[in-house]
Amino acid sequence: MSWVQFPPPAFFLILILAFASPAILSEVQADATISQEITSTKVNFNASGLNQLSTSGPPSSGSQSGSVSPLGGTVKATFASNPFYYDLTPTNDEWTASMYLSGTGNVWMKVILETDTGIIGEVDSSALTLNGNPSEVVVTGSGFSDALITQDASLTLTYEVRGNSPANVNMRWGEELYPSHLELEADFVRPTEVRVADPGEVFDDDDGDYGRRNIMVSADIETKVDLKAMMSQMILWVKDGDADLEILEPEVEGEEGQYTVNWLIPEIGNGSNISVVVAWLADDGVVRWNSTTWEWVFPVASDDPLLSQGTLMILQFSTAPLLLIVGYWLFKRNRIFCSEDGELKELEYRAFNNLIFSTCCFFIAVLNIMFFIVNHHIRNLGAAESQIILHLGVLALIYGVSGPLWGRIADKTGNRRSLVKMAGIIGVSASLLMAPMGLWAFFGMSIILMAALGVQRLHFALASEWFEEQKGEAIGILYAFGYLVTAVFAVVDGSIYQWLGIWATCITSALLIAAGTISFLRIDTDKTETIQKKVETHTSSLTKFDSKWVKWCLLGAMLVAIPRGAVVLTSPRYIETRGFDIAMTSLFESWAILALIILYVVIGKVCDRHGAERVLLASAIAYGLLWSFFSLGLSPWMSVAIYLIPIVPLLLVSNDSLLSRFTTKEERNRGLGMAGAATYIGQAIGIALIVGLMSWFESSNRSDIEVYHLAYQSNIPLFALAVAVTAWLSIRIGKEHLSNE
């Protein structure tokens, strides 16, 4: 999912789907990486029958008797295991053997443990006095961790009883009261795959979500010896939202070290995802568990979908002519905007079109190429996932910070043309130079390129100067055209990279930057340069402005942007974990771009007529109300409905419009740069905040859904703070405006 929003028709349709469509399971998506960590398990090799070491099923009884003395005689019993199915890795150096002895006299016992390749260890017991009653003799040896036990190898355990005095000895094993055995600790059990064998049936849980019944989970278990009896005591721990379930008494299939264990989960309340851990009861009575957590997402689908796949495809293709219609409307709207009393102001129209074209070229270079293709390319250069996220964050931060820096220089020199030309040369050079570079050189050069592209904020400052009384609509039109061309270019930018490689992408970036620069330079000089007045300005500082409201406006926008970055920008991954079928939203995503294009123009007019401070307040209220409800954990359909409601144009256009109103022409470039920086830096703070919160909540062993909910709910006070500050700002600016009339 992208972060774009979508229009009322799709909103109503998705609400119908939310309330009228019963959800079912379509395709279960699994998420787990098998842990390489060894799970240690204690297993008893029971002495059984005629010289066997048995690991499964009840042993059979046996005995060995004889007389011993200091002069000679030995009572001896030897037991051998079946061959191991796989190589065994010991996890404890010690091993323990026991035997029940009865008789009369004073004796001692030697125990020898060996494999096909030699003796593992041998140990002697202390002196024993037999009094006629069976007693257990336990000895503990060492050396097991050094043993090499390979596939098809066997263990041999030998008991030898000798006399310290004349004695009669009776060895006993395999009886319920006398279970003589060898105890070892190693990686005897290893789950190799856990899967949903049967997703069960869906039911309405009467809480606005859906649940499931009779889910069958199967696990393939590899054991090094025959452990079928242990398999019948396998445990499935299930995390279902806030609930923890323990599923016992599984059905077991298979033999000879390859088992399939099936658990039936009677009912779960959270209808979209669960996580499970496989555990088992070792022979020492201690529960052991595998370190892999298996998670499943159950995508939502309709039992009788309102839109068939064919209908959905037709509507998706119909988006192309809709895009043309909206584009045509936008061009007509721009022509009307540059007219007065029905007469087109030709020179102004041509100049504004050059500015629009230049803005569009920079928009594509930033959004389509830098944030998408370039960030994707560093993965192919060998970047780790954390480095990819770092690169994306650094690009956003540099783009936000560079705007005020370009603006400060423009305010100080009054020469926008030279700055745009300089940025264009840097951008073209960086685009071409970084194509053959390795990871970190490419990383650094992309930062230089993004800093050059930050000059785009001068375009918005220039538009606000040309249309002093309609600055909001002018800014909105620039945004609208920018998103129109990025929507069109999004169709081909991935293909350019996939088919032609990074060189073609970088050349495309260079051509776009060059075209944008040339288009800007075609604007008449008197329209691009700031008229410097003989007044004292605060160009020595980025944050000092003549109007007291500038800092308050920047603060208000940043306070809205912080929880937006924390919750809104991270919500696509949350929606995926809720199991939403991404294919069903492709139609709404395409409509979303159309909504933004229209809304940017409309919001610009609203800012001019009713005050940008009120629009900024409206954005804070909309984000606060809708996304606070979102954080409470709604049904998947309702979550998507909130996610796709358009709000971001209210924030961006009102922020730029306010800074245009409260800055002088000598401060305008810097002011519009600071407007962009406030939103970008605010969102970066929000993302850092949510990462910290989620890491903290994850440390308490909570499910992914619960972590998201708690982290999102922690941002509700920030939404409230944003509403409070923007409300105060709107009231104060409104009162000052009335007092000045």
XYZ file of C-alpha atoms in Angstrom:
741
model
C 0.000 0.000 0.000
C 1.106 3.524 -0.650
C 0.381 6.396 1.707
C -1.961 8.154 -0.693
C -5.634 8.617 0.157
C -8.796 7.968 -1.812
C -12.124 9.667 -2.692
C -15.664 9.387 -1.304
C -16.959 6.831 -3.891
C -14.336 4.302 -2.867
C -14.858 5.159 0.796
C -18.554 4.320 0.587
C -17.798 1.118 -1.296
C -15.271 -0.035 1.258
C -17.719 0.717 4.085
C -20.267 -1.493 2.328
C -17.641 -4.229 2.199
C -16.889 -3.665 5.870
C -20.454 -4.100 7.078
C -22.063 -6.296 4.423
C -19.396 -8.845 3.495
C -18.732 -11.886 5.686
C -15.000 -12.472 5.859
C -13.486 -15.839 5.046
C -9.989 -17.232 4.685
C -8.506 -17.167 1.227
C -4.799 -17.854 1.382
C -2.855 -18.245 4.598
C 0.401 -16.293 4.618
C 3.151 -17.692 6.828
C 6.015 -15.802 8.395
C 8.793 -17.664 10.188
C 12.494 -18.257 9.850
C 13.527 -21.601 11.281
C 15.875 -21.009 14.169
C 19.294 -22.622 14.006
C 19.398 -22.729 17.790
C 19.546 -26.259 19.233
C 16.835 -27.272 21.693
C 18.141 -29.565 24.406
C 15.945 -32.525 25.391
C 16.470 -35.191 28.047
C 15.605 -38.707 26.868
C 15.510 -41.926 28.876
C 16.876 -45.073 27.220
C 15.048 -47.714 29.247
C 16.640 -51.093 29.846
C 14.168 -53.506 28.307
C 13.737 -57.224 27.738
C 16.693 -59.006 26.270
C 19.449 -56.419 26.263
C 17.617 -53.508 24.608
C 17.716 -49.742 25.244
C 14.197 -48.629 24.377
C 13.103 -44.985 23.916
C 9.437 -45.429 23.095
C 6.672 -47.514 24.542
C 6.680 -49.445 27.828
C 9.798 -51.588 28.349
C 9.576 -55.314 29.015
C 10.927 -56.812 32.218
C 14.173 -58.684 32.593
C 16.683 -59.768 35.214
C 20.169 -61.158 35.706
C 21.375 -63.037 38.833
C 24.599 -64.487 40.125
C 27.149 -64.727 42.930
C 30.190 -62.516 43.379
C 33.128 -62.309 45.798
C 36.424 -60.456 46.173
C 38.137 -63.415 44.560
C 36.127 -63.266 41.359
C 32.772 -63.460 39.710
C 30.779 -60.747 37.955
C 27.082 -60.240 37.337
C 26.878 -58.456 34.011
C 24.138 -57.065 31.753
C 24.668 -55.279 28.421
C 22.055 -53.235 26.557
C 22.229 -51.782 23.038
C 20.089 -49.103 21.382
C 18.666 -49.134 17.886
C 20.696 -47.177 15.312
C 20.222 -43.389 15.380
C 18.153 -41.936 12.542
C 20.289 -38.780 12.261
C 23.514 -37.328 13.634
C 23.183 -36.444 17.317
C 24.587 -33.304 18.963
C 25.075 -33.713 22.753
C 24.090 -30.696 24.866
C 25.291 -31.881 28.278
C 28.600 -33.550 29.092
C 27.108 -35.628 31.914
C 25.119 -38.827 31.503
C 23.261 -40.791 34.158
C 22.589 -44.529 34.412
C 20.535 -46.447 36.969
C 19.934 -50.109 37.829
C 17.847 -51.817 40.500
C 19.808 -54.334 42.597
C 18.683 -56.747 45.275
C 20.310 -59.624 47.170
C 22.720 -59.893 50.119
C 26.296 -58.814 50.708
C 28.580 -55.873 49.998
C 29.150 -55.001 46.314
C 30.022 -52.185 43.883
C 28.915 -51.524 40.292
C 30.807 -50.341 37.195
C 28.882 -48.761 34.295
C 30.393 -48.375 30.813
C 28.825 -46.243 28.032
C 30.196 -46.633 24.523
C 29.399 -46.193 20.849
C 30.543 -47.979 17.711
C 33.694 -45.840 17.713
C 34.767 -46.399 21.313
C 34.065 -45.802 24.989
C 32.337 -42.542 25.916
C 32.884 -42.957 29.636
C 32.906 -45.375 32.549
C 32.142 -44.805 36.207
C 32.153 -46.837 39.449
C 29.559 -46.619 42.163
C 30.372 -46.398 45.836
C 30.212 -49.524 48.029
C 26.686 -50.947 48.300
C 25.210 -53.145 51.022
C 22.362 -55.308 49.710
C 19.682 -56.202 52.263
C 17.239 -58.245 50.183
C 15.020 -55.368 49.013
C 15.462 -53.888 45.501
C 17.185 -50.509 45.609
C 18.083 -48.115 42.785
C 21.765 -47.494 42.168
C 22.427 -44.275 40.224
C 25.785 -43.270 38.776
C 26.755 -40.156 36.799
C 29.497 -40.153 34.211
C 31.024 -37.563 31.887
C 32.495 -37.282 28.407
C 29.220 -37.301 26.488
C 29.786 -33.875 24.865
C 32.934 -35.229 23.176
C 31.138 -38.244 21.747
C 30.771 -38.549 17.982
C 27.351 -40.059 17.390
C 26.502 -40.232 13.722
C 23.589 -41.555 11.747
C 23.226 -45.368 12.077
C 25.479 -45.443 15.151
C 24.305 -47.261 18.311
C 24.841 -46.866 22.038
C 25.920 -49.737 24.281
C 25.441 -49.625 28.059
C 27.133 -52.254 30.250
C 26.512 -52.889 33.971
C 29.073 -54.978 35.922
C 28.530 -55.850 39.606
C 31.490 -57.176 41.631
C 31.760 -58.150 45.295
C 33.605 -56.582 48.194
C 32.486 -59.695 50.109
C 30.721 -62.893 49.106
C 27.304 -61.775 47.846
C 24.269 -62.851 45.888
C 23.141 -60.261 43.310
C 19.943 -59.823 41.315
C 19.642 -57.102 38.614
C 16.091 -56.041 37.658
C 14.812 -53.785 34.871
C 11.814 -53.056 32.679
C 9.234 -53.233 35.474
C 6.928 -50.368 36.431
C 8.438 -50.203 39.913
C 11.999 -50.769 38.731
C 12.580 -48.685 35.546
C 16.337 -48.952 35.093
C 17.522 -46.538 32.398
C 20.192 -44.351 30.789
C 19.503 -40.590 30.718
C 21.095 -38.391 28.024
C 20.638 -34.761 26.996
C 20.984 -33.781 23.305
C 19.112 -32.359 20.312
C 16.775 -35.335 20.102
C 13.781 -33.296 18.821
C 13.683 -30.729 15.986
C 10.518 -29.259 14.397
C 11.251 -28.734 10.694
C 7.981 -27.143 9.562
C 4.781 -25.914 11.157
C 1.791 -25.104 8.952
C -1.941 -24.526 8.919
C -3.317 -27.812 7.609
C -6.936 -26.655 7.790
C -7.858 -22.962 8.284
C -11.201 -23.952 9.752
C -14.343 -21.908 9.453
C -15.008 -18.228 10.072
C -17.628 -16.887 12.446
C -18.711 -13.454 13.631
C -17.424 -12.836 17.145
C -19.936 -9.982 17.751
C -17.098 -7.534 18.457
C -16.804 -6.011 15.005
C -14.202 -8.587 14.018
C -14.337 -12.222 13.053
C -13.057 -15.382 14.671
C -12.271 -18.932 13.578
C -13.181 -22.399 14.706
C -11.550 -25.797 14.268
C -8.171 -24.710 12.935
C -5.841 -27.640 12.311
C -2.133 -26.915 12.801
C 0.394 -29.564 11.769
C 4.080 -29.846 12.606
C 6.707 -32.032 10.982
C 9.028 -33.265 13.732
C 12.412 -34.876 13.221
C 13.706 -37.061 16.077
C 17.071 -38.780 16.339
C 15.586 -41.935 17.898
C 12.128 -43.461 18.206
C 10.151 -40.997 20.382
C 6.568 -41.707 19.406
C 5.464 -41.743 23.049
C 6.970 -38.276 23.555
C 5.238 -37.035 20.390
C 1.852 -37.781 21.957
C 2.725 -35.185 24.631
C 3.638 -32.412 22.195
C 2.217 -28.991 23.101
C 1.161 -26.071 20.897
C 1.313 -22.646 22.558
C -0.926 -20.203 20.699
C -0.868 -16.393 20.951
C -4.250 -14.999 19.890
C -4.192 -11.257 20.498
C -4.200 -10.862 24.276
C -5.113 -14.518 24.870
C -2.648 -17.375 25.407
C -3.843 -20.889 24.578
C -2.249 -24.263 25.314
C -3.341 -27.031 22.943
C -2.702 -30.596 24.158
C -3.482 -34.181 23.092
C -2.433 -34.051 19.445
C -2.825 -36.763 16.844
C 0.502 -38.313 15.841
C 1.356 -39.864 12.494
C 4.598 -41.349 11.182
C 7.469 -43.440 12.525
C 11.251 -43.908 12.527
C 12.160 -40.324 13.381
C 9.709 -38.615 11.009
C 6.453 -37.607 12.663
C 3.550 -35.339 11.804
C 1.793 -33.930 14.855
C -1.700 -32.438 14.428
C -3.386 -30.099 16.903
C -6.969 -28.893 16.710
C -7.498 -25.314 17.916
C -11.193 -25.189 18.881
C -11.660 -21.427 18.581
C -9.733 -18.181 18.370
C -11.194 -14.726 18.750
C -8.794 -12.721 16.598
C -9.784 -13.555 13.059
C -6.739 -12.309 11.204
C -3.523 -13.678 12.652
C -2.066 -15.980 15.293
C 1.417 -17.021 16.349
C 2.416 -20.420 17.728
C 5.363 -22.094 19.423
C 5.902 -25.866 19.487
C 6.826 -27.415 22.846
C 7.142 -30.899 24.299
C 7.491 -32.679 27.624
C 10.921 -34.252 27.993
C 11.455 -37.473 29.932
C 12.626 -35.513 32.991
C 9.192 -33.841 33.210
C 10.469 -30.433 32.045
C 8.754 -28.674 29.130
C 11.135 -27.789 26.293
C 10.240 -25.496 23.392
C 11.547 -24.651 19.978
C 12.825 -21.071 19.619
C 11.011 -20.465 16.306
C 7.745 -18.511 16.490
C 5.429 -19.302 13.590
C 2.983 -16.583 12.561
C 0.125 -16.783 10.111
C -1.904 -14.035 8.503
C -5.327 -15.000 7.206
C -6.246 -12.557 4.398
C -9.762 -11.243 4.407
C -11.938 -12.121 1.443
C -15.640 -12.135 0.742
C -17.650 -15.328 0.718
C -19.721 -13.842 -2.085
C -17.585 -10.879 -3.201
C -19.309 -7.742 -4.373
C -16.603 -7.343 -7.027
C -15.596 -10.353 -9.076
C -12.037 -10.581 -10.329
C -13.196 -9.689 -13.836
C -15.118 -6.652 -12.631
C -12.212 -5.572 -10.484
C -9.834 -5.781 -13.449
C -12.190 -3.745 -15.647
C -12.443 -1.030 -13.006
C -8.667 -1.000 -12.593
C -8.162 -0.463 -16.317
C -10.849 2.230 -16.244
C -8.616 4.224 -13.914
C -6.445 5.252 -16.886
C -9.204 7.270 -18.624
C -10.232 8.631 -15.221
C -6.670 9.858 -14.786
C -6.877 11.554 -18.182
C -10.168 13.197 -17.203
C -8.737 14.484 -13.933
C -5.623 15.670 -15.761
C -7.765 17.532 -18.289
C -9.769 19.098 -15.441
C -6.542 20.172 -13.747
C -5.231 21.836 -16.916
C -8.562 23.657 -17.335
C -8.487 24.678 -13.680
C -4.987 26.073 -14.128
C -6.123 28.088 -17.161
C -9.044 29.550 -15.202
C -6.712 30.313 -12.302
C -4.476 32.389 -14.602
C -7.428 34.326 -16.033
C -9.097 37.518 -14.904
C -12.692 38.373 -15.824
C -12.662 35.518 -18.330
C -9.533 36.793 -20.083
C -6.398 34.641 -19.971
C -3.317 36.497 -18.756
C -1.046 34.980 -21.373
C 2.347 35.973 -19.965
C 1.422 34.914 -16.462
C -0.029 31.646 -17.765
C 3.149 30.788 -19.679
C 5.376 31.650 -16.732
C 3.258 29.584 -14.332
C 3.282 26.641 -16.770
C 7.083 26.771 -16.864
C 7.111 26.758 -13.068
C 4.658 23.828 -12.997
C 6.742 21.827 -15.482
C 9.912 22.477 -13.497
C 8.163 21.460 -10.264
C 6.893 18.245 -11.881
C 10.377 17.250 -13.051
C 11.760 17.695 -9.547
C 8.751 15.854 -8.059
C 9.453 12.789 -10.227
C 13.158 12.897 -9.392
C 12.407 13.014 -5.656
C 9.381 10.736 -5.195
C 9.673 8.201 -8.018
C 13.418 7.902 -8.441
C 15.055 8.830 -5.125
C 12.534 7.487 -2.610
C 11.654 4.413 -4.677
C 14.205 3.246 -7.241
C 17.410 4.576 -5.680
C 16.455 3.317 -2.226
C 15.602 -0.065 -3.769
C 18.922 -0.230 -5.649
C 21.055 -0.224 -2.511
C 19.503 -3.592 -1.621
C 20.982 -4.963 -4.845
C 24.312 -3.435 -3.816
C 24.272 -5.629 -0.696
C 22.714 -3.343 1.918
C 21.117 -4.968 4.946
C 17.475 -4.257 5.757
C 18.456 -1.869 8.557
C 20.741 0.023 6.146
C 17.909 0.340 3.626
C 15.647 1.864 6.279
C 18.509 4.119 7.392
C 19.042 5.281 3.803
C 15.360 6.100 3.372
C 15.312 8.033 6.645
C 18.474 9.964 5.776
C 17.091 10.890 2.339
C 13.882 12.221 3.902
C 15.821 14.165 6.534
C 18.241 15.683 4.003
C 15.385 16.670 1.707
C 13.585 18.370 4.584
C 16.653 20.161 5.952
C 18.059 21.297 2.597
C 14.923 23.309 1.752
C 15.521 25.984 4.421
C 19.210 26.161 3.500
C 18.438 26.888 -0.159
C 15.793 29.347 1.017
C 18.207 31.160 3.299
C 20.702 31.644 0.466
C 17.917 32.795 -1.870
C 16.666 35.352 0.664
C 20.180 36.645 1.209
C 21.183 36.934 -2.455
C 17.823 37.453 -4.141
C 19.012 35.283 -7.043
C 16.844 32.195 -7.422
C 17.922 31.547 -11.015
C 21.568 31.052 -10.081
C 20.630 28.745 -7.213
C 18.342 26.584 -9.359
C 21.046 26.450 -12.044
C 23.645 25.426 -9.443
C 21.332 22.774 -7.988
C 20.590 21.512 -11.500
C 24.285 21.113 -12.320
C 24.907 19.314 -9.022
C 21.856 17.104 -9.563
C 22.759 16.112 -13.128
C 26.385 15.426 -12.162
C 25.459 13.388 -9.081
C 22.880 11.365 -11.049
C 25.443 10.332 -13.652
C 28.343 9.800 -11.250
C 26.551 7.507 -8.804
C 25.374 4.879 -11.334
C 28.563 2.717 -11.285
C 29.357 3.249 -7.582
C 29.460 0.661 -4.827
C 27.226 0.650 -1.765
C 28.646 3.360 0.483
C 29.813 5.652 -2.322
C 26.341 5.340 -3.858
C 24.834 6.032 -0.426
C 26.847 9.241 -0.058
C 26.265 10.477 -3.612
C 22.503 9.946 -3.275
C 22.559 12.226 -0.223
C 24.298 14.948 -2.257
C 21.705 14.513 -5.007
C 18.822 14.759 -2.536
C 20.290 17.925 -1.033
C 20.347 19.452 -4.525
C 16.714 18.466 -5.117
C 15.732 20.369 -1.967
C 15.902 23.513 -4.126
C 12.363 22.593 -5.213
C 11.005 24.513 -2.205
C 11.942 27.732 -4.044
C 9.258 26.911 -6.613
C 6.539 27.072 -3.950
C 7.941 30.314 -2.565
C 7.888 31.820 -6.054
C 4.269 30.757 -6.640
C 3.182 32.346 -3.360
C 4.789 35.648 -4.434
C 3.166 35.721 -7.862
C -0.325 35.116 -6.490
C -0.308 37.072 -3.242
C -4.089 36.881 -2.796
C -4.397 33.294 -4.036
C -1.230 31.781 -2.640
C -3.025 28.754 -1.168
C -4.582 27.755 -4.489
C -1.306 28.360 -6.343
C 0.540 26.076 -3.927
C -2.233 23.485 -4.200
C -2.013 23.492 -8.007
C 1.736 22.851 -7.842
C 1.153 19.894 -5.512
C -1.672 18.589 -7.723
C 0.421 18.629 -10.901
C 3.320 17.086 -9.001
C 1.255 14.112 -7.868
C -0.374 13.774 -11.290
C 2.968 13.278 -13.038
C 4.323 10.993 -10.307
C 1.217 8.830 -10.716
C 1.807 8.597 -14.463
C 5.558 8.019 -14.142
C 4.982 5.325 -11.506
C 3.707 3.086 -14.306
C 7.118 3.010 -16.023
C 9.811 3.848 -13.460
C 10.043 0.302 -12.115
C 10.193 -1.129 -15.633
C 13.009 1.242 -16.611
C 15.080 -0.012 -13.696
C 14.144 -3.673 -14.136
C 14.743 -3.852 -17.884
C 17.520 -1.303 -18.422
C 19.254 -1.127 -15.046
C 20.524 1.629 -12.775
C 22.309 3.468 -15.601
C 18.992 4.085 -17.383
C 17.404 5.227 -14.117
C 20.238 7.649 -13.354
C 20.201 9.021 -16.913
C 16.433 9.521 -16.590
C 17.016 11.391 -13.331
C 19.658 13.592 -14.979
C 17.359 14.381 -17.921
C 14.470 15.273 -15.602
C 16.631 17.557 -13.460
C 18.072 19.200 -16.573
C 14.594 19.708 -18.053
C 13.294 21.118 -14.776
C 16.228 23.491 -14.494
C 15.894 24.728 -18.092
C 12.152 25.237 -17.656
C 12.760 27.364 -14.552
C 15.392 29.433 -16.351
C 12.919 30.164 -19.168
C 10.808 32.203 -16.746
C 11.402 35.945 -17.078
C 14.087 37.227 -14.748
C 11.823 39.827 -13.166
C 9.441 37.061 -12.118
C 12.038 34.781 -10.534
C 14.197 37.208 -8.570
C 13.351 38.605 -5.157
C 13.221 42.411 -4.999
C 15.619 43.262 -2.192
C 14.448 46.135 -0.035
C 16.629 48.375 2.055
C 15.360 46.900 5.292
C 16.997 44.856 7.989
C 16.098 41.181 7.757
C 16.999 38.132 9.792
C 18.698 36.194 7.027
C 21.580 35.430 9.363
C 19.377 32.873 11.148
C 17.217 30.099 9.777
C 14.585 30.453 12.483
C 14.208 34.231 12.972
C 11.312 35.895 11.174
C 9.574 39.259 11.453
C 6.197 37.718 12.310
C 5.728 36.061 15.682
C 3.312 33.568 14.115
C 5.888 31.810 11.939
C 7.355 29.744 14.762
C 3.903 28.895 16.098
C 2.761 27.760 12.652
C 5.879 25.605 12.278
C 5.297 24.144 15.747
C 1.670 23.359 14.938
C 2.581 21.617 11.677
C 5.363 19.639 13.359
C 3.052 18.513 16.181
C 0.603 17.182 13.589
C 3.432 15.535 11.629
C 4.969 13.674 14.612
C 2.036 11.308 15.343
C 1.371 11.121 11.594
C 4.875 9.740 11.084
C 4.482 7.396 14.054
C 1.079 5.951 13.192
C 0.010 6.795 9.633
C 3.302 6.175 7.836
C 3.892 2.854 9.622
C 0.316 1.589 9.255
C 0.737 -0.301 5.928
C 2.769 -3.003 7.674
C 0.183 -3.127 10.481
C -2.621 -3.578 7.951
C -0.675 -6.442 6.377
C -0.408 -8.147 9.768
C -4.181 -7.782 10.146
C -4.486 -9.946 7.040
C -6.007 -7.518 4.557
C -5.976 -8.860 1.001
C -3.785 -6.346 -0.780
C -5.144 -7.289 -4.212
C -8.622 -6.092 -3.239
C -7.308 -2.585 -2.562
C -5.487 -2.014 -5.851
C -8.574 -0.327 -7.302
C -8.923 1.975 -4.307
C -5.218 2.807 -4.433
C -5.520 4.017 -8.013
C -8.536 6.123 -7.078
C -6.516 7.517 -4.184
C -4.151 9.370 -6.496
C -7.099 10.952 -8.288
C -8.467 12.132 -4.946
C -5.210 13.811 -3.975
C -4.957 15.678 -7.263
C -8.444 17.144 -6.852
C -8.148 17.722 -3.123
C -4.891 19.675 -3.350
C -6.551 22.271 -5.591
C -9.725 22.434 -3.494
C -7.831 22.750 -0.211
C -5.772 25.587 -1.672
C -8.952 27.569 -2.371
C -10.287 26.784 1.106
C -7.073 28.133 2.643
C -7.442 31.386 0.692
C -11.128 31.870 1.539
C -11.440 30.578 5.098
C -7.925 30.770 6.492
C -5.089 28.255 6.365
C -4.966 28.158 10.170
C -8.443 26.597 10.189
C -7.392 24.016 7.620
C -4.348 23.129 9.742
C -6.676 22.684 12.735
C -8.961 20.517 10.587
C -6.014 18.280 9.680
C -5.102 17.893 13.371
C -8.703 17.039 14.317
C -9.094 14.584 11.420
C -5.848 12.792 12.212
C -6.576 12.834 15.943
C -10.108 11.440 15.775
C -9.750 8.915 12.971
C -6.336 7.569 13.874
C -7.073 7.389 17.589
C -9.964 5.069 16.702
C -7.608 3.234 14.336
C -5.151 2.610 17.177
C -7.832 0.910 19.289
C -7.821 -2.088 16.943
C -10.788 -2.003 14.581
C -11.739 -4.708 12.100
C -9.395 -5.022 9.101
C -11.896 -3.429 6.699
C -12.517 -0.459 8.990
C -8.775 -0.027 9.506
C -8.261 0.195 5.756
C -11.191 2.604 5.438
C -9.556 5.018 7.900
C -6.148 4.546 6.296
C -7.471 5.653 2.918
C -9.381 8.773 4.032
C -7.589 11.820 2.522
C -6.059 14.150 5.111
C -2.470 14.876 4.080
C -3.326 17.705 1.608
C -4.865 19.641 4.504
C -1.571 19.486 6.395
C 0.843 20.268 3.557
C -1.097 23.019 1.773
C -2.153 24.802 4.979
C 1.413 24.686 6.291
C 2.854 26.220 3.105
C 0.023 28.753 2.903
C 0.535 29.919 6.496
C 4.269 30.390 5.997
C 3.572 32.309 2.786
C 1.181 34.626 4.631
C 3.376 35.386 7.631
C 6.716 35.821 5.869
C 7.824 38.861 3.932
C 9.125 38.479 0.397
C 12.630 38.784 1.798
C 11.901 35.758 4.036
C 9.645 33.783 1.706
C 12.162 31.279 0.340
C 13.478 30.439 3.784
C 9.947 30.311 5.195
C 8.688 27.813 2.612
C 11.827 25.759 3.162
C 11.124 25.687 6.898
C 7.532 24.628 6.174
C 8.771 21.531 4.367
C 11.386 20.873 7.039
C 8.766 21.002 9.818
C 6.697 18.205 8.281
C 9.639 16.025 7.233
C 11.487 16.360 10.544
C 8.255 15.874 12.492
C 7.516 12.656 10.635
C 11.096 11.467 11.175
C 10.708 12.075 14.927
C 7.443 10.145 14.866
C 8.996 7.158 13.108
C 11.888 7.116 15.585
C 9.374 7.307 18.444
C 7.289 4.389 17.188
C 10.391 2.250 16.627
C 11.446 2.852 20.231
C 7.974 2.130 21.602
C 7.600 -1.070 19.597
C 11.032 -2.301 20.684
C 10.058 -1.677 24.300
C 6.713 -3.466 24.035
C 8.271 -6.366 22.110
C 10.629 -6.993 25.018
C 7.637 -8.045 27.147
C 6.862 -11.015 24.857
C 3.664 -9.581 23.356
C 2.132 -10.492 20.009
C 2.766 -8.278 16.971
C -0.826 -7.020 16.935
C -0.699 -6.140 20.622
C 2.627 -4.334 20.159
C 1.180 -2.247 17.324
C -1.938 -1.366 19.319
C -0.023 -0.313 22.431
C 2.514 1.701 20.419
C -0.223 3.441 18.430
C -2.315 4.143 21.522
C 0.725 5.779 23.123
C 0.476 8.451 20.404
C -3.095 9.482 21.264
C -1.827 12.198 23.688
C 0.324 13.567 20.844
C -2.728 13.797 18.580
C -4.545 15.620 21.396
C -1.610 17.994 21.878
C -1.581 18.779 18.144
C -5.310 19.579 18.241
C -4.889 21.809 21.304
C -1.987 23.816 19.855
C -3.533 24.251 16.386
C -6.887 25.216 17.968
C -5.169 27.883 20.070
C -3.266 29.037 16.988
C -6.443 29.256 14.896
C -8.272 31.263 17.568
C -5.412 33.707 18.143
C -4.753 34.308 14.448
C -8.484 34.759 13.858
C -8.774 37.332 16.644
C -5.767 39.252 15.378
C -7.232 39.266 11.866
C -10.529 40.681 13.149
C -8.781 43.361 15.196
C -6.796 44.483 12.144
C -9.882 44.917 9.963
